Coordinates of C-alpha atoms in Angstrom, one line a residue:
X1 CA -21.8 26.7 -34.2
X2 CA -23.5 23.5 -33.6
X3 CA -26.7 22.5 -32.0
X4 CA -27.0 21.0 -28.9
X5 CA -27.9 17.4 -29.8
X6 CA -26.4 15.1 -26.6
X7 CA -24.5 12.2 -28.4
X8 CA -25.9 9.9 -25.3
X9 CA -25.9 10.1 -21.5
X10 CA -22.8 10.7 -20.2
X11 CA -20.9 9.1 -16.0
X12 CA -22.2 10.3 -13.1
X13 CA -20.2 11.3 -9.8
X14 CA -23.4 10.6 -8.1
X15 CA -23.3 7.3 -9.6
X16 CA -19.5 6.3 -8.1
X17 CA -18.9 4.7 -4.7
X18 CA -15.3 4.2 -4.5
X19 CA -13.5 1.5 -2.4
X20 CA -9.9 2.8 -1.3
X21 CA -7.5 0.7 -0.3
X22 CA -5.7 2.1 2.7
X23 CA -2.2 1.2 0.7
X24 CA -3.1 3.4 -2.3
X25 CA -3.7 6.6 0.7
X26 CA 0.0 6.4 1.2
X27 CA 0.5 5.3 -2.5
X28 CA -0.9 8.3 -3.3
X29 CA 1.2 10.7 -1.4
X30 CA 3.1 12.0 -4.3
X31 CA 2.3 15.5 -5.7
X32 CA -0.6 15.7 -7.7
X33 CA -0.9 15.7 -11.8
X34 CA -1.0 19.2 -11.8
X35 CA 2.4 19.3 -10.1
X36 CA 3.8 16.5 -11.5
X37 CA 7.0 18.6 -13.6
X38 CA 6.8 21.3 -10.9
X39 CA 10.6 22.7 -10.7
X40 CA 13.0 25.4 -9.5
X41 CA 13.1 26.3 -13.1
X42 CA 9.9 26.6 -13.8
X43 CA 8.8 28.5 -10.7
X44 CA 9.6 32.4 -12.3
X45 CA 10.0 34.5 -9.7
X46 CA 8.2 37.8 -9.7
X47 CA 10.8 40.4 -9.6
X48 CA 8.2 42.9 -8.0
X49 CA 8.7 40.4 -4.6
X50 CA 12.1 39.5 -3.9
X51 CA 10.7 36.6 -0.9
X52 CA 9.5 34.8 -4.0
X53 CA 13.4 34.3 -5.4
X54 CA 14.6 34.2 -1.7
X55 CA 12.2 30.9 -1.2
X56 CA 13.5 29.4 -4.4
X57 CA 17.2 30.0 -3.4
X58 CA 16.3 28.3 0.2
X59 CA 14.1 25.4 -0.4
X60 CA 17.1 24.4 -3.0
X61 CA 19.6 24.4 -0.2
X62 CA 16.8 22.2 1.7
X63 CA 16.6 20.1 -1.0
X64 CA 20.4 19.5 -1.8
X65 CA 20.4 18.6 2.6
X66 CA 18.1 16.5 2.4
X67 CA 19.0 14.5 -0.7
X68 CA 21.8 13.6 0.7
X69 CA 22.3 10.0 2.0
X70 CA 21.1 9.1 5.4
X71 CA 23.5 9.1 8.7
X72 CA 24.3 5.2 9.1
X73 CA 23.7 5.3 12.6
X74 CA 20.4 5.5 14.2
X75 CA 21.4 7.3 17.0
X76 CA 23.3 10.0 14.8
X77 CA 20.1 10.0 12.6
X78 CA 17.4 10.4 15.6
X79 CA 20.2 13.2 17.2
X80 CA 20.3 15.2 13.9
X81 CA 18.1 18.3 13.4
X82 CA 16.4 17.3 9.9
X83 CA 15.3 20.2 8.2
X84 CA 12.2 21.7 8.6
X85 CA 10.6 24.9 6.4
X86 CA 7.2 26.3 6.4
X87 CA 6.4 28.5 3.4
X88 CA 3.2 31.7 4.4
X89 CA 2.1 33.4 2.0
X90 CA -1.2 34.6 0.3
X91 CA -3.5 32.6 -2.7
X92 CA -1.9 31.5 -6.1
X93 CA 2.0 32.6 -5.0
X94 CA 3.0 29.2 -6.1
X95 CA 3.6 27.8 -2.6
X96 CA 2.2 24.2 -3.7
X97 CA 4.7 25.0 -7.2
X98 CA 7.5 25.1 -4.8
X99 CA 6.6 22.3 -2.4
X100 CA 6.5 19.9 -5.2
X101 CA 9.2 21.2 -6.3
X102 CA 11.4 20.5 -3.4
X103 CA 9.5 17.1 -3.0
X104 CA 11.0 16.4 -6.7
X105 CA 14.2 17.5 -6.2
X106 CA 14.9 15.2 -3.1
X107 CA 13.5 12.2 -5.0
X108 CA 15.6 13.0 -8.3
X109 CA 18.7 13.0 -5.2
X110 CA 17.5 9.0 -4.5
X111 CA 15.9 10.1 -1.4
X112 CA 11.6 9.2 -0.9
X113 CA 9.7 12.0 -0.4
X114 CA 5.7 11.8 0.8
X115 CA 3.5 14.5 -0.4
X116 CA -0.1 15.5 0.4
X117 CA -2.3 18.5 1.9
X118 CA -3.0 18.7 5.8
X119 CA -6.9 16.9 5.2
X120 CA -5.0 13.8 3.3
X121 CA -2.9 13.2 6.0
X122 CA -5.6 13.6 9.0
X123 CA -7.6 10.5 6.7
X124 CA -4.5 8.6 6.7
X125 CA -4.4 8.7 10.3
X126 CA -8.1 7.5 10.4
X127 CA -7.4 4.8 7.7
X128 CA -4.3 3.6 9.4
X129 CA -4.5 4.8 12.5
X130 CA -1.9 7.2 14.8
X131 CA 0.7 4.4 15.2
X132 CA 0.7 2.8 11.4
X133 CA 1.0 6.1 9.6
X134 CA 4.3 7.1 11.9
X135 CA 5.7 3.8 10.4
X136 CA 4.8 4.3 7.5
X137 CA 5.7 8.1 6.9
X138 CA 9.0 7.2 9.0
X139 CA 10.3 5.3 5.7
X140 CA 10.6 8.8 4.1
X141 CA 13.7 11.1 4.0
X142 CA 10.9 14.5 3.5
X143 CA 7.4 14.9 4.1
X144 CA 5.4 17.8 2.8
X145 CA 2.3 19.3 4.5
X146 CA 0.3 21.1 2.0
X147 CA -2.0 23.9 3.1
X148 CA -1.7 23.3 6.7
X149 CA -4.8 24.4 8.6
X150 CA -5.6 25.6 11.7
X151 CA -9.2 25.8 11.8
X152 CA -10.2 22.0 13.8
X153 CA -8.4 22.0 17.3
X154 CA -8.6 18.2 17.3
X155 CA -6.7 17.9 13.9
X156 CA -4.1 20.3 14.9
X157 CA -3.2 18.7 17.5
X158 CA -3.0 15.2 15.8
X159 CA -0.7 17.0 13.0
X160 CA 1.6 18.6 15.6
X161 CA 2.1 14.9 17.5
X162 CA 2.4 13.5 14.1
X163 CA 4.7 15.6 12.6
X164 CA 7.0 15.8 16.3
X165 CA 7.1 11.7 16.3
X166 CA 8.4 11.9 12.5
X167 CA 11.1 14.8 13.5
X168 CA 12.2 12.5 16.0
X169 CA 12.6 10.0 13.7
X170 CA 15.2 12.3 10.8
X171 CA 12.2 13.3 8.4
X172 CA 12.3 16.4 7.2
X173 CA 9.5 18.5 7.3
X174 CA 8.0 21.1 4.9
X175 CA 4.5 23.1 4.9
X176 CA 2.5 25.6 3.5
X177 CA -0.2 27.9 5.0
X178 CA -2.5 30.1 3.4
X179 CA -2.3 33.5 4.3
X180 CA -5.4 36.1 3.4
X181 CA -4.3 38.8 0.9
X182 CA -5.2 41.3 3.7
X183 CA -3.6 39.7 6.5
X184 CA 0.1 39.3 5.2
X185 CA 1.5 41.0 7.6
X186 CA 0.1 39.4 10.8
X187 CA 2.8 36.0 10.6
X188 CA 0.2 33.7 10.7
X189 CA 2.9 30.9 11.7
X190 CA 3.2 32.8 14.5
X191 CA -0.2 32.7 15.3
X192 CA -0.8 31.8 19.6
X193 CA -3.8 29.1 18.4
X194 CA -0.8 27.6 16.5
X195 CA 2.0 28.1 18.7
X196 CA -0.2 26.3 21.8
X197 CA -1.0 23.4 19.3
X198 CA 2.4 22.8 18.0
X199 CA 4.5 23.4 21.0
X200 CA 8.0 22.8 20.6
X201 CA 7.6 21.5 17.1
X202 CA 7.0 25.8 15.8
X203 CA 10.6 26.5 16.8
X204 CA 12.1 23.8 14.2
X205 CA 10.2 25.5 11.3
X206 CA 12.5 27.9 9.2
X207 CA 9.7 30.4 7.8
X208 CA 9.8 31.5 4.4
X209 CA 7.8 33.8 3.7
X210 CA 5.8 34.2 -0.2
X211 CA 5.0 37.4 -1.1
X212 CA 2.9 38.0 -4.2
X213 CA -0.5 38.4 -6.1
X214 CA -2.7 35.3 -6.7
X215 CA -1.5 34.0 -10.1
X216 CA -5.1 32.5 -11.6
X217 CA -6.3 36.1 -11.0
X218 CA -3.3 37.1 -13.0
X219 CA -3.7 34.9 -15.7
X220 CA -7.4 33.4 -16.0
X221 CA -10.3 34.9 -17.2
X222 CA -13.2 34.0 -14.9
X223 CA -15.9 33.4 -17.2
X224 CA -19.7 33.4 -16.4
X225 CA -21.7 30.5 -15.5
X226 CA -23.1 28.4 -18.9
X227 CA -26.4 27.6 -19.4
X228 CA -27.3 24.3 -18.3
X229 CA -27.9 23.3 -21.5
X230 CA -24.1 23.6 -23.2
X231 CA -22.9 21.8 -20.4
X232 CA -25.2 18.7 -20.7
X233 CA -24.4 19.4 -24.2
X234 CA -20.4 19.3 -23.7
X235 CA -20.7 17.0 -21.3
X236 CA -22.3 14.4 -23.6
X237 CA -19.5 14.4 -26.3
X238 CA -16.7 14.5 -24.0
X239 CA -14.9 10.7 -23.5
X240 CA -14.7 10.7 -19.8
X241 CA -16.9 13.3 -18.9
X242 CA -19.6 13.0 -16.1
X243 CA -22.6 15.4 -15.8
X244 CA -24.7 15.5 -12.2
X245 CA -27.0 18.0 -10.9
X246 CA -25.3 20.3 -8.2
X247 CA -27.3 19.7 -5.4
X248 CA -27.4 16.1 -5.6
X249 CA -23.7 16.1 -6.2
X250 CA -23.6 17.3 -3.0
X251 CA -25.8 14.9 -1.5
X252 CA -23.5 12.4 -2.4
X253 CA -20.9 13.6 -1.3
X254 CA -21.9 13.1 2.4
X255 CA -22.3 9.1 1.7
X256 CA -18.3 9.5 0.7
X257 CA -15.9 10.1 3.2
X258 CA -13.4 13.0 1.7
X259 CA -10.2 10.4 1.5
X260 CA -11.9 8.6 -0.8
X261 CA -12.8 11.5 -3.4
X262 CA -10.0 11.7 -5.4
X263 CA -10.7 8.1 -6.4
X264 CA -14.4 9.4 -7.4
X265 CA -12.8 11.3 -10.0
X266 CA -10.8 8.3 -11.3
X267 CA -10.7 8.7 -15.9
X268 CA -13.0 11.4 -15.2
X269 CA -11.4 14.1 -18.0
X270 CA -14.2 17.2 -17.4
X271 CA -17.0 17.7 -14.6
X272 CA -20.1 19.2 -15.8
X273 CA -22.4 20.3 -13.4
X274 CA -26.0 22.0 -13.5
X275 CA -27.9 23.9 -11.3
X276 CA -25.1 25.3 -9.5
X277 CA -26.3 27.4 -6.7
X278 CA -25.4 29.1 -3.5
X279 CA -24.4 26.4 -0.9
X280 CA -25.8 27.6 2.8
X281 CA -25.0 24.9 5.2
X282 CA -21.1 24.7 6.3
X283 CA -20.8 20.9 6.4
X284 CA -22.1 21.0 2.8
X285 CA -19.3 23.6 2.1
X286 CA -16.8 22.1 3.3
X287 CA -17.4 19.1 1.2
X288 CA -17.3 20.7 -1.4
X289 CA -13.8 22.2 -1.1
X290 CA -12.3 19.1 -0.4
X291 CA -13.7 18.1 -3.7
X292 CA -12.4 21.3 -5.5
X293 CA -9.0 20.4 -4.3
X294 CA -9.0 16.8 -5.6
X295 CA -10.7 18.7 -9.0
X296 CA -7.1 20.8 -8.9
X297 CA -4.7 18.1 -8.4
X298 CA -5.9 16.6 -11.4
X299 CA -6.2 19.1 -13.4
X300 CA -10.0 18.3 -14.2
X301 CA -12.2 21.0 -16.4
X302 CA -15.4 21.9 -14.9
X303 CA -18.1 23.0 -16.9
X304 CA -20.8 25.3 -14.4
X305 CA -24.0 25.8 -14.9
X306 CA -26.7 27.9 -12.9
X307 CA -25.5 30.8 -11.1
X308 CA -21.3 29.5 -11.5
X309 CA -19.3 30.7 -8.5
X310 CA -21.1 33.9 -8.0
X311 CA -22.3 33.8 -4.1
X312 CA -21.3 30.1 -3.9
X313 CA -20.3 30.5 -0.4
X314 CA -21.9 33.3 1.7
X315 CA -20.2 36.5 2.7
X316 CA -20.6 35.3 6.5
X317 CA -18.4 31.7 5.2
X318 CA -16.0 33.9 3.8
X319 CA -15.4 35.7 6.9
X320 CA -15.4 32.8 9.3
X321 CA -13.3 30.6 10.6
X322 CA -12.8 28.4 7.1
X323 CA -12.4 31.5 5.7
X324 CA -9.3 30.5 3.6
X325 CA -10.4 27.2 2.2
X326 CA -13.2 28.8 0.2
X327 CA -11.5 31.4 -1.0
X328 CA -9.0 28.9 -2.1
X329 CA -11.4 27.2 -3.5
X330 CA -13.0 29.9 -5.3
X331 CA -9.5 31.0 -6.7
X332 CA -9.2 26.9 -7.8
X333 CA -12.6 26.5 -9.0
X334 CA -12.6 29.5 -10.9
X335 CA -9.2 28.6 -12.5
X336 CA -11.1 24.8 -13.3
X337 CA -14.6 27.0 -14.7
X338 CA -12.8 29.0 -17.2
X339 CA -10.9 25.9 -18.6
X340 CA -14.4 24.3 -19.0
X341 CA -15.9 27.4 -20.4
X342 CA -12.9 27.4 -23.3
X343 CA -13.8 24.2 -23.8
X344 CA -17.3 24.7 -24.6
X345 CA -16.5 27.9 -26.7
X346 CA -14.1 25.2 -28.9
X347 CA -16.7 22.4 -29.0
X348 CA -18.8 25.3 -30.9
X349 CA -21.8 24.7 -28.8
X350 CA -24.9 27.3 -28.5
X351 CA -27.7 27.3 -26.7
X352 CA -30.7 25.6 -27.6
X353 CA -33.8 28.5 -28.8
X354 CA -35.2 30.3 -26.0
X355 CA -32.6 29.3 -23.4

């Protein structure tokens, strides 16, 4: 065990203003580090829920469609029902595994393939505007909706016009949803909020539906929250690591809009963070989440301090309307925590006397 003797201040998020190019927010729509050698093969199904191997066995049917090349004519092309598939399911079934997955497979078959979640596409749209991003997401063979939502009216609608100019055009479509554990058997695809939204556009969508436990549950250990001292500690002799106090993380976090935050983490290797305590206000919240998903995609530790992820969002959050975005950001952050936490057990770090 070692002391904790900071080698010298380490980066600050609070520190970062990023400046995104609208080109890179379409540059970017590729599946994220964390799924970048996401495969059929390496998605084992679990034999206890046979809709797990009968998703694999469809979206690679998809995916062999798909690849192939392009109707030469643009009539035949714009007459042509492209394939569309919408995967429901609970937390950590591997969903995202298997939409990357397909997204890989059509590419490896010469075709281009877009990627990104529901809220990267809604900032595309306000970095490019309606008209641009059609253009510009009309260039691909597939484009895959992660963790479509339907909690903002306004964006729904925006998606559903989006995604029924692109169908129009040939592009093939592909979504998830996130499903909670205890609402499985509701068909949230066929939800009436949705159906209004999306229109004609539902009846195009082949749903697959991903039974299963949440995987990080499975396989993590949640550790507890680490003193605020190891994590300034493991922060400070960590290359690439930044360290910022929780709640002015968040205060920063308002001065950046959300498209822009996966570029705050840019060489960032580990997040430490102290203070972390129970966040009350939603907009705050839902900040945050955006910010636990860009944390995910890149596969970035995070060391917690303070009170971790224990009440982080209140019981009435997790009942409301954004109810599945923070408990999919609990499940991800908690996945992110105990990386940190084996981290700091490795570095050998204990906390200073008295702490």
């Amino acid at each position: 065990m070692t002391d904790l003797q900071p080698a010298g201040p380490p980066l600050a998020l609070t520190a970062r203003v990023p400046a995104v190019d609208p080109a890179r927010l379409v540059a970017e729509l590729v599946p994220p580090p964390h799924f970048a050698s996401a495969s059929f093969e390496s998605y084992v199904p679990d034999a206890a829920h046979g809709s797990q191997a009968a998703a694999v066995a469809r979206l690679r049917g998809a995916a062999q469609t798909i690849g192939r090349p392009a109707a030469s004519s643009w009539w035949k092309k714009r007459r042509a029902q492209p394939e569309a598939v919408y995967l429901d399911g609970g937390f950590g079934v591997g969903k995202t595994h298997l939409l990357a997955a397909l997204a890989h497979a059509v590419t490896a078959a010469g075709q281009r393939a877009a990627f990104g979640t529901f809220v990267e596409y809604t900032n595309l749209v306000g970095a490019l505007g309606f008209r641009q991003t059609v253009d510009a997401l009309a260039a691909y063979r597939l484009v895959c909706i992660d963790e479509f939502e339907l909690d903002d009216p306004g964006d729904t609608v925006l998606m559903s016009r989006l995604l029924r100019e692109l169908a129009d055009h040939g592009v093939a479509l592909a979504a998830t949803s996130n499903t909670l554990p205890g609402s499985l058997g509701e068909g949230r695809f066929a939800a009436d909020d949705f159906l209004r939204e999306i229109q004609a556009l539902a009846a195009r969508f082949d749903v697959l539906r991903v039974d299963g436990d949440d995987y990080r549950h499975r396989s993590v250990e949640h550790g507890e929250a680490l003193p605020d001292d190891v994590v300034q500690a493991v922060a400070a002799g960590r290359d690439g690591a930044t360290l910022d106090d929780f709640g002015a993380l968040l205060d920063h976090l308002a001065t950046v809009h959300p498209s822009k935050y996966g570029a705050l983490l840019d060489g960032v290797s580990l997040v430490g963070l102290t203070g972390v305590h129970a966040v009350r206000k939603q907009d705050v919240a839902l900040r945050l989440v955006v910010l636990v998903d860009r944390l995910y995609d890149r596969d970035v530790p995070v060391l917690l301090g303070g009170g971790g992820t224990d009440e982080l969002f209140s019981e009435e959050m997790r009942r409301g309307g954004y109810r599945k975005k923070y408990y999919r950001a609990l499940s991800r952050l908690g996945a992110l925590a105990s990386e940190g936490a084996a981290l700091a057990a490795a570095a050998q770090v204990r906390p200073a006397p008295g702490a």
